[in-house]
Coordinates of C-alpha atoms in Angstrom, one line a residue:
X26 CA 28.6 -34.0 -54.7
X27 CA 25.8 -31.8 -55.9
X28 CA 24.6 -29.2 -53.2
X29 CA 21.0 -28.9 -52.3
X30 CA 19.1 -26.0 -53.0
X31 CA 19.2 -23.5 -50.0
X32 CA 16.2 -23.6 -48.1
X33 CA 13.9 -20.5 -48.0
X34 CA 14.4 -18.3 -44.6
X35 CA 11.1 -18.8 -43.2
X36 CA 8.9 -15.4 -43.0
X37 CA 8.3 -15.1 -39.2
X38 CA 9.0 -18.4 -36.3
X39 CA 6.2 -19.1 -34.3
X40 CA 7.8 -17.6 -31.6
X41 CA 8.0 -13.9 -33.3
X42 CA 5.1 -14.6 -34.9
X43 CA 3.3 -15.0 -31.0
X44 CA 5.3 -12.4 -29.7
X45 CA 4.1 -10.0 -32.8
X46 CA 0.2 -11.1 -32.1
X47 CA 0.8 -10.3 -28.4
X48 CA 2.2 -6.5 -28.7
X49 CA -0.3 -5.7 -31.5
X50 CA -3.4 -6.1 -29.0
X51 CA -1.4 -5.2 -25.9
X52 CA -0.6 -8.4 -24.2
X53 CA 2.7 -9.4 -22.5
X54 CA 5.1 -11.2 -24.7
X55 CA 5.8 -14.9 -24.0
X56 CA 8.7 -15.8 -21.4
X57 CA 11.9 -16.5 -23.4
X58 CA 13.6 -19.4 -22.1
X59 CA 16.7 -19.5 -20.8
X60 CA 16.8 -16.0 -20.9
X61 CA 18.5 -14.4 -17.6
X62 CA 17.3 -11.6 -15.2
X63 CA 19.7 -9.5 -16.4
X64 CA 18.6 -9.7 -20.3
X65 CA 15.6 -10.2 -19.5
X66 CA 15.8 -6.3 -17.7
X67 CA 16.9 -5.1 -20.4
X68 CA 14.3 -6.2 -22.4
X69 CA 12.0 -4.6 -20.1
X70 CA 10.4 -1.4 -21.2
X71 CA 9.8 -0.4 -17.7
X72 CA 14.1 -0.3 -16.9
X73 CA 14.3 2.2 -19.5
X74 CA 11.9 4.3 -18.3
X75 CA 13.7 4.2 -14.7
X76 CA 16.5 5.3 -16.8
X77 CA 15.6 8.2 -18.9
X78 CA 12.2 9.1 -17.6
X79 CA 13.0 9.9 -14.0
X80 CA 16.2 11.8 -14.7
X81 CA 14.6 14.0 -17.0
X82 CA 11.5 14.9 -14.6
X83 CA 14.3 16.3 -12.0
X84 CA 15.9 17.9 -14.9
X85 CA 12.3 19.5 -16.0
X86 CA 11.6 20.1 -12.4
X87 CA 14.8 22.3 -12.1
X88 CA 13.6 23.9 -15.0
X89 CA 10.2 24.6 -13.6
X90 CA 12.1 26.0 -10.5
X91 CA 14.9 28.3 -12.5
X92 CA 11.7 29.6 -14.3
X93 CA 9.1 30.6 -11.1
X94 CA 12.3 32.1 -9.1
X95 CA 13.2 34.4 -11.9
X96 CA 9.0 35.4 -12.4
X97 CA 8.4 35.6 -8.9
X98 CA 11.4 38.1 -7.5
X99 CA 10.4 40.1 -11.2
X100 CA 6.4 40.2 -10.3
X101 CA 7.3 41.2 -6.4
X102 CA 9.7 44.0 -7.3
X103 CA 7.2 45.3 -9.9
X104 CA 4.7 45.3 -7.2
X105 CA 6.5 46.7 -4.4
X106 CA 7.9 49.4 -6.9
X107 CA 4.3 50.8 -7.2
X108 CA 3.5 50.5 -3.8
X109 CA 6.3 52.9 -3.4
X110 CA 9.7 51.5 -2.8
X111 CA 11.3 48.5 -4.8
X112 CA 12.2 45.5 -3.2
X113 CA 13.6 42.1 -4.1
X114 CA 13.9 39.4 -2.5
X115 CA 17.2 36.9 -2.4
X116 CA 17.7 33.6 -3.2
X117 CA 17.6 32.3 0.3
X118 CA 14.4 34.3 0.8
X119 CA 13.1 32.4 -2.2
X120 CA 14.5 29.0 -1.3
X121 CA 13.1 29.8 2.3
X122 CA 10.0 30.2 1.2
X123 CA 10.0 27.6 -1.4
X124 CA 10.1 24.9 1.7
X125 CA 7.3 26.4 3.5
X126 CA 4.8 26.4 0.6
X127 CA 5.9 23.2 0.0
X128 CA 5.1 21.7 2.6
X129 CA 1.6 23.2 2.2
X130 CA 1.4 21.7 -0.7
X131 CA 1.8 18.7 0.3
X132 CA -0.6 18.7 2.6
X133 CA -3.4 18.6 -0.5
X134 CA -1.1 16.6 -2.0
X135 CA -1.0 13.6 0.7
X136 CA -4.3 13.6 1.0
X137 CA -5.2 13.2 -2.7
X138 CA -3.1 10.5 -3.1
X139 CA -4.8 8.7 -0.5
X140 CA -8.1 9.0 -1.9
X141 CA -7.6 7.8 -5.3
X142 CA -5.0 4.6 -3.8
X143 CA -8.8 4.3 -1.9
X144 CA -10.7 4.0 -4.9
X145 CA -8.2 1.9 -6.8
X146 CA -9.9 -1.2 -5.3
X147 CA -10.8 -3.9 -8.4
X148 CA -7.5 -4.5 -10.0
X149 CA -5.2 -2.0 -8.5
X150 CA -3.1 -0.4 -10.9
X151 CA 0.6 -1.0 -11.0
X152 CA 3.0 0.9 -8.1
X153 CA 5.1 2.1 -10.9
X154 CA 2.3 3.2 -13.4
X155 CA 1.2 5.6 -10.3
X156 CA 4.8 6.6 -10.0
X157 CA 4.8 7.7 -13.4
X158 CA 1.9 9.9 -13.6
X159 CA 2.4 11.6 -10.2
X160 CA 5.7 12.8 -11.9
X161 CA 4.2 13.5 -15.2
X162 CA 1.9 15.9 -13.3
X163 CA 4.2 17.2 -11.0
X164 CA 7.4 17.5 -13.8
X165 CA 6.5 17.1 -17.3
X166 CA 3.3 18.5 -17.4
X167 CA 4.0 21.7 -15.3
X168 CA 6.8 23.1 -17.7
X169 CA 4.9 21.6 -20.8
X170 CA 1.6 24.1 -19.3
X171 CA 4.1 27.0 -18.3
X172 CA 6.0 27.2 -21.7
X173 CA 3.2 27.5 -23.7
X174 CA 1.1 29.6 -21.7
X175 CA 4.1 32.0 -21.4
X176 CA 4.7 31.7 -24.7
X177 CA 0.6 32.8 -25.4
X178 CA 0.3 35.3 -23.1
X179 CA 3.3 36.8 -24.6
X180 CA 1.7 37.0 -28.1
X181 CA -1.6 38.4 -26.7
X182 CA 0.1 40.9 -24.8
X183 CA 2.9 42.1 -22.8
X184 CA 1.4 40.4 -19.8
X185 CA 3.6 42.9 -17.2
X186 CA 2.2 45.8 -18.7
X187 CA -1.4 44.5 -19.6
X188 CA -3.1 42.8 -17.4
X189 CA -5.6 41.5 -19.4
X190 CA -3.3 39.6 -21.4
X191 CA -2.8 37.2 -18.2
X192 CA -6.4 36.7 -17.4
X193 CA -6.9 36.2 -21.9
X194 CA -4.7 33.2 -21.4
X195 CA -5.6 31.9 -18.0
X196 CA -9.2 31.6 -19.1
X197 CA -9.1 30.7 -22.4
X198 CA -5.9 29.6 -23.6
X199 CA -4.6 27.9 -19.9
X200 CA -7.8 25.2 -19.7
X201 CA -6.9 23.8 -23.0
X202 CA -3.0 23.9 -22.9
X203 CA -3.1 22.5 -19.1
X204 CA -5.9 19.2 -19.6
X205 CA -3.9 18.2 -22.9
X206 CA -0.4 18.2 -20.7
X207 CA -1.6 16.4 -18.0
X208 CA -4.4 13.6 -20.0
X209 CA -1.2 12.9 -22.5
X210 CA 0.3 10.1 -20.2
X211 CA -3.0 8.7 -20.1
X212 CA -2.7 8.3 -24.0
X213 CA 1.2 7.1 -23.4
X214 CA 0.0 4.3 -21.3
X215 CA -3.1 2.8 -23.1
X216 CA -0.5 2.8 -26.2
X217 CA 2.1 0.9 -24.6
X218 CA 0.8 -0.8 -22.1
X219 CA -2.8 -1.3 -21.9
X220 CA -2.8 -4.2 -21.3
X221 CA -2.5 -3.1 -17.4
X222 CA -5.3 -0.6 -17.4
X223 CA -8.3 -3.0 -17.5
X224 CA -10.9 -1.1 -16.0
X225 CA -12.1 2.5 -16.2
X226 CA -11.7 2.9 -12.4
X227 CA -7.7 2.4 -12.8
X228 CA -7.7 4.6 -16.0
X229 CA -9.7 7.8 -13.5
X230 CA -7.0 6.8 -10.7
X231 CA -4.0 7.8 -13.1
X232 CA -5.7 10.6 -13.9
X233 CA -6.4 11.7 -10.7
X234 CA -2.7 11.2 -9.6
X235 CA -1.6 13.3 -12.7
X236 CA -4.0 16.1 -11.8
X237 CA -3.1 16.0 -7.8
X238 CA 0.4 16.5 -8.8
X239 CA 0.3 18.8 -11.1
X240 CA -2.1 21.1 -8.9
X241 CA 0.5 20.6 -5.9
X242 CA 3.2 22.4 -8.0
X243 CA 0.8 25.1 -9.2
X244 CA 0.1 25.5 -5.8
X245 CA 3.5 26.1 -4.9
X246 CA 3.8 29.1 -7.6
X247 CA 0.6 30.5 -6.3
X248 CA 2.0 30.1 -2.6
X249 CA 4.7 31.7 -3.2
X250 CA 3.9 34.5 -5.0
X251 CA 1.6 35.5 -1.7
X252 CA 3.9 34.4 0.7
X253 CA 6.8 36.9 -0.7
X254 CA 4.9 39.6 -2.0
X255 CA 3.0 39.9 1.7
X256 CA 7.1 39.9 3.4
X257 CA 8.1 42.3 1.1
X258 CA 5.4 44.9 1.3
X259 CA 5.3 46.7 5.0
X260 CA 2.3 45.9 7.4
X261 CA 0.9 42.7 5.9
X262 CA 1.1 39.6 7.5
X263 CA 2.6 37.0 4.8
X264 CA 1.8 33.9 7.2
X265 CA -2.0 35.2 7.2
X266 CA -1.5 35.7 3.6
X267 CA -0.6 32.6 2.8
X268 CA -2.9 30.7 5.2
X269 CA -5.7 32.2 3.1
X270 CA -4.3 30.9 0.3
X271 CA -4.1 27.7 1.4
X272 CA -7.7 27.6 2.9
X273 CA -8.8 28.4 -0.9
X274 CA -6.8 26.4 -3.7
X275 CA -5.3 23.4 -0.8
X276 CA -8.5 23.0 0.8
X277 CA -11.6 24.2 -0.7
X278 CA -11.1 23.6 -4.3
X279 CA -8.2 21.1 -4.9
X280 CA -10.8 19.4 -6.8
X281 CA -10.5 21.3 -9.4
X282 CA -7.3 19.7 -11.8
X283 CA -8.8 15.9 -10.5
X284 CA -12.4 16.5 -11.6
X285 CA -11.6 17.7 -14.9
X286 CA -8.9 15.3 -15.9
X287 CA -11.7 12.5 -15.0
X288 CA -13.5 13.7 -18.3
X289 CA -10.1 13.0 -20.2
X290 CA -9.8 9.8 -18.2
X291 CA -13.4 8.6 -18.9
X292 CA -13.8 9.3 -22.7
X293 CA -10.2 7.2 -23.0
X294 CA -11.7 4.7 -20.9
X295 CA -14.3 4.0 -23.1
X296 CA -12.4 4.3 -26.2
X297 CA -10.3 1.2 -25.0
X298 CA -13.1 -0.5 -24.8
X299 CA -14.6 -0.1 -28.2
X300 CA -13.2 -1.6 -31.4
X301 CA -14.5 1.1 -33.5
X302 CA -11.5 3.0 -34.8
X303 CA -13.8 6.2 -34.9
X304 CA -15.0 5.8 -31.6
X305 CA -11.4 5.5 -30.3
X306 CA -11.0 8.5 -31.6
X307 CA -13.7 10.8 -30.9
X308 CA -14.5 9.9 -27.1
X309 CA -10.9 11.1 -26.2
X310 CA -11.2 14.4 -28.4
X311 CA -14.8 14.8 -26.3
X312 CA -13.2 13.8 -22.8
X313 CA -10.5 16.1 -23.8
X314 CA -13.0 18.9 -24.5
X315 CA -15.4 18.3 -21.9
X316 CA -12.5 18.6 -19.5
X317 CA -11.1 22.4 -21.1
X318 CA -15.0 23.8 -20.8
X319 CA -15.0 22.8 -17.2
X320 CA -11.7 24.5 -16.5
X321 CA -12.8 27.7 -18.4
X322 CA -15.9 27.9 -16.5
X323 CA -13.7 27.4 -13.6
X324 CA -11.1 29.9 -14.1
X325 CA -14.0 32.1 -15.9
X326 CA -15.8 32.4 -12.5
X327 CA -13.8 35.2 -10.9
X328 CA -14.3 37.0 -14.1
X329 CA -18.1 36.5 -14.1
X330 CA -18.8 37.5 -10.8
X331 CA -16.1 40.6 -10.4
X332 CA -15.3 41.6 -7.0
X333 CA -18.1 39.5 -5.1
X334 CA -15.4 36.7 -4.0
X335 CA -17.6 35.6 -1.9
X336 CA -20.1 34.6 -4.6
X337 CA -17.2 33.5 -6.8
X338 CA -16.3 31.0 -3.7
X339 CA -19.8 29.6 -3.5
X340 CA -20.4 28.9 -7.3
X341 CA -17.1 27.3 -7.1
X342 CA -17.8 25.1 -4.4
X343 CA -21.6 23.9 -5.4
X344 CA -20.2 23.5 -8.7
X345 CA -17.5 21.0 -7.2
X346 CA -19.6 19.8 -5.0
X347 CA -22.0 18.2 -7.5
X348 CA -19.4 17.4 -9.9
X349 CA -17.7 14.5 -6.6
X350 CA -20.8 13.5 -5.4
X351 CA -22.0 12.5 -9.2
X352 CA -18.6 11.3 -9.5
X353 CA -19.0 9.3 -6.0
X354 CA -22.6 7.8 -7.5
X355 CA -20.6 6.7 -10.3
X356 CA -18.1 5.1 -8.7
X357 CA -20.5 3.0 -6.8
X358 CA -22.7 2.1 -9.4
X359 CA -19.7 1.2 -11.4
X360 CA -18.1 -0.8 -8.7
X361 CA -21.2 -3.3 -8.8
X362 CA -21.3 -3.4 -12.7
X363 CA -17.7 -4.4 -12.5
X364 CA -18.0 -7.1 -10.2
X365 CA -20.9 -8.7 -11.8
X366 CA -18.8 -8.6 -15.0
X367 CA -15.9 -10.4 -13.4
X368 CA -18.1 -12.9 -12.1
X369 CA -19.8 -13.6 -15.3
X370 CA -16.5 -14.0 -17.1
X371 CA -15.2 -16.3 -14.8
X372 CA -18.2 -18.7 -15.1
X373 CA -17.4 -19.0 -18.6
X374 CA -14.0 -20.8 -17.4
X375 CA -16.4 -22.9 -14.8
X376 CA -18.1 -24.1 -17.9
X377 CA -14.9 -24.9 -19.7
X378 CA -13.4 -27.1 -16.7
X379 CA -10.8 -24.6 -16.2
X380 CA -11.8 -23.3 -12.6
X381 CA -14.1 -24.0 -9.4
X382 CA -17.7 -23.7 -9.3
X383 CA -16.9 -21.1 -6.1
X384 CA -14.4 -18.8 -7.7
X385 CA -16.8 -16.6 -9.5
X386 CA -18.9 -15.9 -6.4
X387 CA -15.5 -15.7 -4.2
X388 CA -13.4 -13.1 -6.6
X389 CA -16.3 -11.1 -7.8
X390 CA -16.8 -9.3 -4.8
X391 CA -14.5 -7.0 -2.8
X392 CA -15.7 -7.5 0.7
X393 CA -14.5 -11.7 -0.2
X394 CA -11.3 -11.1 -1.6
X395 CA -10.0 -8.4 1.3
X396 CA -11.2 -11.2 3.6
X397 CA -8.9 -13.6 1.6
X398 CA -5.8 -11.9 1.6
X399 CA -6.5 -10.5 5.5
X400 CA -6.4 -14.2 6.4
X401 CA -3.1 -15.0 3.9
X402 CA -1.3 -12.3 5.6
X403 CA -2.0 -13.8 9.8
X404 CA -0.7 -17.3 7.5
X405 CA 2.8 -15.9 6.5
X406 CA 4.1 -14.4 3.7
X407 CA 4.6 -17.5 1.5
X408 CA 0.6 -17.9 2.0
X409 CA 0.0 -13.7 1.4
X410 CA 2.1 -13.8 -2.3
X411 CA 0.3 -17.0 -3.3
X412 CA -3.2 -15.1 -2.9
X413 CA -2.0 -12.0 -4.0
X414 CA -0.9 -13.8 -7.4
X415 CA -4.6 -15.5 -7.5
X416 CA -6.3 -12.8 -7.4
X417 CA -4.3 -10.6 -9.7
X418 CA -4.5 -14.0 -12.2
X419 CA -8.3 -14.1 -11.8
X420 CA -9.1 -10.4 -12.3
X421 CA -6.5 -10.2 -15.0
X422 CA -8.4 -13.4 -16.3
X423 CA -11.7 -11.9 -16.3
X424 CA -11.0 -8.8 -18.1
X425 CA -8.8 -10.6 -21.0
X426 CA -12.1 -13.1 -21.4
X427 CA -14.2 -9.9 -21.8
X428 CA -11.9 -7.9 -24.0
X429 CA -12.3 -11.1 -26.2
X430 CA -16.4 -11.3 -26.0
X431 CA -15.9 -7.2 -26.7
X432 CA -13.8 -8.0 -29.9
X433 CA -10.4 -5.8 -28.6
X434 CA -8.2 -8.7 -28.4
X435 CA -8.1 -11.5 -31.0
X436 CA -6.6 -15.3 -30.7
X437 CA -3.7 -14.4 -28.5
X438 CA -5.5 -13.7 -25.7
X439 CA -6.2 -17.3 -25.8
X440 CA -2.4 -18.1 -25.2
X441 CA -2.4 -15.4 -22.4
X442 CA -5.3 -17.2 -21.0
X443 CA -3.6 -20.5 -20.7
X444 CA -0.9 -18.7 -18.9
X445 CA -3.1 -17.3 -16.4
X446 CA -4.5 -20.8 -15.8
X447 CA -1.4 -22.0 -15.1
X448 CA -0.4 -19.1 -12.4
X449 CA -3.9 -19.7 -10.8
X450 CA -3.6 -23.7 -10.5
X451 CA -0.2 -23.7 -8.9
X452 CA -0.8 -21.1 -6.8
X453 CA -4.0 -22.7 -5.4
X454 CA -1.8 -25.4 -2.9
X455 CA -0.4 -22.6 -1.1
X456 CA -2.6 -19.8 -1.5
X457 CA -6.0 -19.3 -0.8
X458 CA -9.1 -19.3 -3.0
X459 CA -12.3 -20.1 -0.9
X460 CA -13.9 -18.3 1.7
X461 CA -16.6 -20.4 3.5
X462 CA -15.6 -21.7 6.4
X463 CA -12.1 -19.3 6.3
X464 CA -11.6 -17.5 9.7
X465 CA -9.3 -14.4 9.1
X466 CA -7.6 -15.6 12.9
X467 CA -5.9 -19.2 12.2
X468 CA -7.1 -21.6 14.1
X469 CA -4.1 -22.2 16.0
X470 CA -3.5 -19.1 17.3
X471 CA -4.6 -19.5 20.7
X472 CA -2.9 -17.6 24.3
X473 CA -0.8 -21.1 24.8
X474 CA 0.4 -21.4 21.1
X475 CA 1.5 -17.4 21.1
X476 CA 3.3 -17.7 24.6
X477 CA 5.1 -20.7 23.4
X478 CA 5.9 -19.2 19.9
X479 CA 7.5 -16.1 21.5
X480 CA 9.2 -18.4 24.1
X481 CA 11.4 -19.8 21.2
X482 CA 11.5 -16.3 19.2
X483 CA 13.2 -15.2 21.8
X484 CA 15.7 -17.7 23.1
X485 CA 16.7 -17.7 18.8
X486 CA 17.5 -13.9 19.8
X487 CA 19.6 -14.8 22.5
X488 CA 23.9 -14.4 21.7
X489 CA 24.9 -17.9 21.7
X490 CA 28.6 -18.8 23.3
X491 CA 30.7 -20.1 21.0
X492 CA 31.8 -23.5 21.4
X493 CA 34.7 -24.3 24.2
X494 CA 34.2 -21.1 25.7
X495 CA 34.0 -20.5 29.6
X496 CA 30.7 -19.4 30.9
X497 CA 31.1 -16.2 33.1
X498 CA 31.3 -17.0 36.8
X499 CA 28.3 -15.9 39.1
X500 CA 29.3 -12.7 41.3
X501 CA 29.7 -14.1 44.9
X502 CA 27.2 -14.0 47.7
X503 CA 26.7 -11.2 50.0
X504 CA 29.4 -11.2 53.1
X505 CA 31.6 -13.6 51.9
X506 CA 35.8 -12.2 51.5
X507 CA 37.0 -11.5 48.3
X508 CA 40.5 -13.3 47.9
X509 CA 43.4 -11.6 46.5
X510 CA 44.4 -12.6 43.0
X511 CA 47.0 -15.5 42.6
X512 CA 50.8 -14.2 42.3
X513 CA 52.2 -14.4 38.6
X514 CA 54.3 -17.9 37.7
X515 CA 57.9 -17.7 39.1
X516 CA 57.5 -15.0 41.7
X517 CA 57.6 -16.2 45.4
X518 CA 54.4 -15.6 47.9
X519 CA 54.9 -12.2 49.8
X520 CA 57.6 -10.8 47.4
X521 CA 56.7 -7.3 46.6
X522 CA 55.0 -6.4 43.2
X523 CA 56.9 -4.2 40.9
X524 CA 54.9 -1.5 38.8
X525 CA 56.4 0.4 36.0

């Protein structure tokens, strides 16, 4: 019997062939059926990254420490040597100290990571994304900066015999080495998974974090330094001494590493946005640059002005003044575009038949959807991740619609689309989507309904006796005798009781 001819292997199934579409324009690839949790982890790009990333920041982090303890007991002894006697300080002296200026730090540190989870307010950014850049910062891009900038100030000079060799680099070599280590995981992440960063506002927040964390460590080298030099030397008071040094890089310019990083942050921003190839090119490179002149003219300042601190501290602080309260204006102004934007890309599903008439108004604004998921969480938890998937559906929505008016995402964002549809319409029966006529208070929480709730919250507390056992006898009434116990089986009344 004559075999037929074998069949040409097909070039790519649909299924690849979708999958391949979806990674090219940074969309999430289509759920594999059957597929387990476990494979389906390990398919994740995000369980790698717990596996190899985060190891290698405490690694780096080590490094960073090894590094500072051997530069800081060399710079003290050098400086106590000229004072007149040398002294070095121990490891636990270092290690001691290393906890106190931590803590400083993270002082600054706290509160800038408030502030920009603030501000992260239209489609907040992923827990893990923030994770990643506040140990970027804090890890990777510290040794990145102190390698290099050793390794420059080294080849302009022997930096602990010339000083100018350290103030060369810090000004003009530091600004540039320092915004390209911590704006690279800005890069990292619109690469691999843009898709997530839909909005310029979540692009500034990772920025931000990476800055805050970065500054917190440099901080701590800066802390330090002060903070041992000032115990070692005799008559200076190293908790003053630090204090001081608090009160100027924790508290009166921490702005510094955040506002310039938001140049980086902004020109990669708009280059995700734009599906010109030169433009995604060139606004990054002027971010980048914008953000290095800034930090020159920063660390320049002390040079400009010489010994007239005082000066130096006002320039520094009108100059960071203007540069939050533009950024603040900004922020505001951009909040408002983004929300009409939503709303207008929503009302092009309205028109389709895909969603409400009401869901443009309701999810375009802020004030509407905090009110929504303020009145999901008094309904339970099974009512709180219903909305919470709604919204992130209908943001998510909005922005993939206008990537596709802006020409960044082709056909397969059409398949993504339908996806989202889906989450949103069988969310909708236990969820909640409308907000006229929605009281944040359920209507049946009244005093009577709450007394009676707690009522049976309680007696479900209550130990239970198991089944057949005797319920313990009530202690008798005042006055009344107590009667002696009953004699043991086989022994006669009045016999005497044997012990031993």
């Amino acid at each position: 019997m004559p075999t037929s001819p074998p069949t040409p292997k097909a070039v790519a199934s649909p299924t690849a062939l979708e999958r391949r579409e979806r990674r090219l324009v940074g969309l999430p690839a289509p759920a594999v059926p059957g597929r387990g949790w476990f494979s389906s982890a390990l398919h994740r790009p995000t369980t790698w990254l717990l596996v190899v990333f985060f190891p290698l920041c405490v690694f780096l982090l080590w490094r960073v420490y090894l590094m500072f303890r051997v530069q800081t007991i060399t710079s003290v002894a050098q400086a106590t040597e000229k004072a007149g006697q040398r002294m070095e300080p121990t490891v636990g002296q270092f290690n001691e100290a290393v906890v106190k200026c931590a803590q400083l730090a993270a002082i600054s540190l706290a509160i800038g990571l408030f502030l920009y989870f603030l501000i992260d307010r239209i489609h907040r950014t992923g827990f893990l994304l923030k994770v990643i850049c506040v140990f970027w910062g804090g890890a990777v891009a510290v040794y990145f900066a102190v390698f290099v900038n050793s390794w420059v100030a080294a080849l302009l000079g022997d930096s602990a015999n010339d000083e100018s060799a350290s103030t060369k680099a810090a000004i003009y070599v530091a600004p540039f080495v320092e915004e390209f280590a911590k704006a690279t995981v800005l890069i990292l992440l619109a690469i691999l998974v843009r898709r997530r960063l839909v909005s310029a506002i979540q692009v500034v927040t990772l920025a931000g974090l990476s800055a805050m964390s970065f500054a917190a460590t440099e901080n701590i080298t800066y802390y330090l330094k002060t903070y041992v030099s000032a115990a070692m030397v005799y008559g200076q008071d190293p908790t003053s001494a630090l204090r001081a040094m608090f009160l100027q890089r924790g508290l009166l310019t921490w702005w510094g590493h955040p506002l310039f990083t938001t140049c980086t942050a902004i020109g990669v921003a708009f280059a995700m946005r734009n599906r010109s190839k030169w433009v995604r090119v060139v606004a990054p490179l002027a971010g980048y640059l914008c953000a290095a002149t800034l930090h020159m003219l920063f660390n320049g300042s002390s040079l400009f002005f010489g010994d007239d601190a005082g000066a130096a501290m006002t320039f520094l602080l009108i100059f960071g003044a203007s540069g939050v309260i533009g950024l603040l204006i900004r922020y505001f102004i951009h909040l408002r575009s983004e929300g009409r934007l939503v709303g207008q890309r929503l009302a092009d599903f309205v028109r389709e038949g895909w969603l409400d008439p009401r869901d443009p108004h309701v999810f375009s604004g802020f004030f509407r959807r905090v009110k929504l998921l303020l009145a999901a969480l008094l309904r339970g938890p099974r009512t709180l991740i219903a909305t919470v998937r709604i919204q992130r559906a209908m943001i998510e929505l909005a922005y993939l619609r206008a990537s596709v008016t802006w020409g960044t995402v082709d056909e397969a964002g059409q398949l993504r689309s339908r996806e989202l549809l889906a989450i949103i319409r069988d969310a909708r029966g236990t969820g909640l989507s409308e907000t006229d006529g929605l009281h944040i208070k359920p209507t049946n929480w009244t005093l009577r309904n709450i007394r009676a709730a707690l009522g049976r919250l309680i007696a479900r507390l209550r130990p239970r006796r198991s089944p057949g056992s005797t319920p313990p006898l009530a202690p008798p009434p005042t006055g009344t005798p107590v009667m002696p116990p009953s004699p043991q089986a086989g022994q006669p009344v009045g016999a005497g009781q044997r012990w031993g």
